[in-house]
mmCIF file of C-alpha atoms in Angstrom:
data_model
loop_
_atom_site.group_PDB
_atom_site.id
_atom_site.type_symbol
_atom_site.label_atom_id
_atom_site.label_comp_id
_atom_site.label_asym_id
_atom_site.label_seq_id
_atom_site.Cartn_x
_atom_site.Cartn_y
_atom_site.Cartn_z
ATOM 1 C CA UNK A 1 12.805 -24.382 -15.702
ATOM 2 C CA UNK A 2 12.769 -20.886 -17.151
ATOM 3 C CA UNK A 3 13.465 -17.291 -16.165
ATOM 4 C CA UNK A 4 11.297 -14.206 -16.224
ATOM 5 C CA UNK A 5 12.813 -10.739 -15.901
ATOM 6 C CA UNK A 6 10.936 -7.555 -15.144
ATOM 7 C CA UNK A 7 13.525 -4.808 -15.439
ATOM 8 C CA UNK A 8 13.805 -1.128 -14.596
ATOM 9 C CA UNK A 9 10.515 -0.704 -12.783
ATOM 10 C CA UNK A 10 10.643 3.033 -12.078
ATOM 11 C CA UNK A 11 9.190 4.219 -8.786
ATOM 12 C CA UNK A 12 9.258 7.450 -6.810
ATOM 13 C CA UNK A 13 9.414 6.495 -3.131
ATOM 14 C CA UNK A 14 10.355 7.700 0.355
ATOM 15 C CA UNK A 15 13.089 5.435 1.715
ATOM 16 C CA UNK A 16 16.203 6.330 3.683
ATOM 17 C CA UNK A 17 17.767 6.813 7.077
ATOM 18 C CA UNK A 18 17.815 10.605 6.874
ATOM 19 C CA UNK A 19 14.560 12.407 7.758
ATOM 20 C CA UNK A 20 14.719 14.519 4.590
ATOM 21 C CA UNK A 21 14.907 11.357 2.444
ATOM 22 C CA UNK A 22 11.559 10.149 3.746
ATOM 23 C CA UNK A 23 10.007 13.603 3.368
ATOM 24 C CA UNK A 24 11.339 14.549 -0.078
ATOM 25 C CA UNK A 25 11.623 11.082 -1.625
ATOM 26 C CA UNK A 26 13.655 10.084 -4.654
ATOM 27 C CA UNK A 27 13.717 7.915 -7.763
ATOM 28 C CA UNK A 28 14.286 4.164 -7.608
ATOM 29 C CA UNK A 29 14.703 1.329 -10.086
ATOM 30 C CA UNK A 30 13.685 -2.228 -9.240
ATOM 31 C CA UNK A 31 14.616 -5.366 -11.187
ATOM 32 C CA UNK A 32 13.017 -8.749 -10.563
ATOM 33 C CA UNK A 33 14.417 -12.036 -11.872
ATOM 34 C CA UNK A 34 12.339 -15.172 -11.302
ATOM 35 C CA UNK A 35 13.009 -18.861 -11.893
ATOM 36 C CA UNK A 36 9.905 -20.945 -12.470
ATOM 37 C CA UNK A 37 8.739 -23.988 -14.374
ATOM 38 C CA UNK A 38 7.475 -22.411 -17.602
ATOM 39 C CA UNK A 39 6.929 -25.656 -19.522
ATOM 40 C CA UNK A 40 3.161 -25.723 -18.989
ATOM 41 C CA UNK A 41 2.792 -22.091 -20.103
ATOM 42 C CA UNK A 42 4.967 -22.642 -23.166
ATOM 43 C CA UNK A 43 2.587 -25.407 -24.263
ATOM 44 C CA UNK A 44 -0.761 -23.971 -23.151
ATOM 45 C CA UNK A 45 -0.274 -20.326 -24.188
ATOM 46 C CA UNK A 46 -2.418 -19.460 -21.145
ATOM 47 C CA UNK A 47 -1.634 -16.672 -18.666
ATOM 48 C CA UNK A 48 -2.794 -18.750 -15.688
ATOM 49 C CA UNK A 49 0.138 -21.127 -16.270
ATOM 50 C CA UNK A 50 2.881 -18.520 -15.900
ATOM 51 C CA UNK A 51 3.935 -15.495 -13.853
ATOM 52 C CA UNK A 52 1.843 -12.439 -14.699
ATOM 53 C CA UNK A 53 4.182 -9.460 -15.202
ATOM 54 C CA UNK A 54 1.380 -7.132 -14.139
ATOM 55 C CA UNK A 55 1.275 -8.906 -10.775
ATOM 56 C CA UNK A 56 5.043 -8.483 -10.302
ATOM 57 C CA UNK A 57 4.806 -4.790 -11.144
ATOM 58 C CA UNK A 58 1.898 -4.388 -8.690
ATOM 59 C CA UNK A 59 3.834 -6.067 -5.853
ATOM 60 C CA UNK A 60 6.858 -3.831 -6.437
ATOM 61 C CA UNK A 61 4.821 -0.623 -6.577
ATOM 62 C CA UNK A 62 2.820 -1.481 -3.443
ATOM 63 C CA UNK A 63 5.881 -2.418 -1.375
ATOM 64 C CA UNK A 64 7.860 0.601 -2.578
ATOM 65 C CA UNK A 65 5.043 2.850 -1.243
ATOM 66 C CA UNK A 66 5.815 1.697 2.323
ATOM 67 C CA UNK A 67 8.733 3.802 3.660
ATOM 68 C CA UNK A 68 11.771 1.867 4.896
ATOM 69 C CA UNK A 69 15.089 3.042 6.272
ATOM 70 C CA UNK A 70 16.979 0.384 4.324
ATOM 71 C CA UNK A 71 16.717 -0.864 0.752
ATOM 72 C CA UNK A 72 17.356 -4.338 2.156
ATOM 73 C CA UNK A 73 14.089 -4.146 4.064
ATOM 74 C CA UNK A 74 11.945 -3.164 1.095
ATOM 75 C CA UNK A 75 13.695 -5.780 -1.067
ATOM 76 C CA UNK A 76 12.899 -8.502 1.475
ATOM 77 C CA UNK A 77 9.237 -7.446 1.556
ATOM 78 C CA UNK A 78 9.065 -7.726 -2.244
ATOM 79 C CA UNK A 79 10.607 -11.218 -2.124
ATOM 80 C CA UNK A 80 8.216 -12.335 0.622
ATOM 81 C CA UNK A 81 5.193 -11.220 -1.380
ATOM 82 C CA UNK A 82 6.424 -12.949 -4.535
ATOM 83 C CA UNK A 83 6.801 -16.271 -2.723
ATOM 84 C CA UNK A 84 3.504 -15.970 -0.858
ATOM 85 C CA UNK A 85 1.445 -14.922 -3.900
ATOM 86 C CA UNK A 86 3.002 -16.742 -6.877
ATOM 87 C CA UNK A 87 3.300 -20.457 -6.251
ATOM 88 C CA UNK A 88 5.270 -21.446 -9.373
ATOM 89 C CA UNK A 89 8.261 -19.242 -8.468
ATOM 90 C CA UNK A 90 11.159 -21.420 -7.268
ATOM 91 C CA UNK A 91 13.899 -18.761 -6.974
ATOM 92 C CA UNK A 92 13.796 -14.981 -7.044
ATOM 93 C CA UNK A 93 16.265 -12.130 -7.152
ATOM 94 C CA UNK A 94 15.298 -8.525 -6.450
ATOM 95 C CA UNK A 95 17.534 -5.509 -7.054
ATOM 96 C CA UNK A 96 16.513 -2.165 -5.567
ATOM 97 C CA UNK A 97 18.505 0.857 -6.756
ATOM 98 C CA UNK A 98 18.373 4.366 -5.356
ATOM 99 C CA UNK A 99 19.146 6.921 -8.064
ATOM 100 C CA UNK A 100 21.445 9.816 -7.069
ATOM 101 C CA UNK A 101 21.779 8.840 -3.397
ATOM 102 C CA UNK A 102 22.632 11.667 -0.962
ATOM 103 C CA UNK A 103 26.075 10.348 0.006
ATOM 104 C CA UNK A 104 28.209 13.405 -0.656
ATOM 105 C CA UNK A 105 29.690 12.301 -3.965
ATOM 106 C CA UNK A 106 29.021 11.885 -7.657
ATOM 107 C CA UNK A 107 27.282 8.489 -7.512
ATOM 108 C CA UNK A 108 24.752 7.415 -10.125
ATOM 109 C CA UNK A 109 23.022 4.867 -7.908
ATOM 110 C CA UNK A 110 23.378 2.383 -5.094
ATOM 111 C CA UNK A 111 21.885 -1.075 -5.446
ATOM 112 C CA UNK A 112 20.964 -3.818 -3.022
ATOM 113 C CA UNK A 113 20.507 -7.323 -4.449
ATOM 114 C CA UNK A 114 18.661 -10.038 -2.518
ATOM 115 C CA UNK A 115 18.195 -13.658 -3.629
ATOM 116 C CA UNK A 116 15.970 -16.310 -2.170
ATOM 117 C CA UNK A 117 14.820 -19.878 -2.912
ATOM 118 C CA UNK A 118 11.426 -21.290 -2.093
ATOM 119 C CA UNK A 119 11.573 -23.335 1.051
ATOM 120 C CA UNK A 120 10.539 -26.928 0.444
#
């Protein structure tokens, strides 16, 4: 078993419960941590035997384009796509952070973290 991290994927998106959040949009960071059997890839040196980072980045960018009220919702969509499209992933963790959230205080970011295991 091994881990693959794709960190600080920067996206400008239109998520939030307030109407102005979905109109104006804001900056987000997404981190993806995957557990997968990487033994075959470590021996073969072949991209088809591992998780393609480009594919992870593509999933995140596509799902972040779809407006959601809650970060939990967009995070769940990212997880669902990972499990449906990348068969060697056994566990996944997705963190979605909203930079400078409009919550009436000096807050750098808010983050939602979702974890999921592949169902047998």
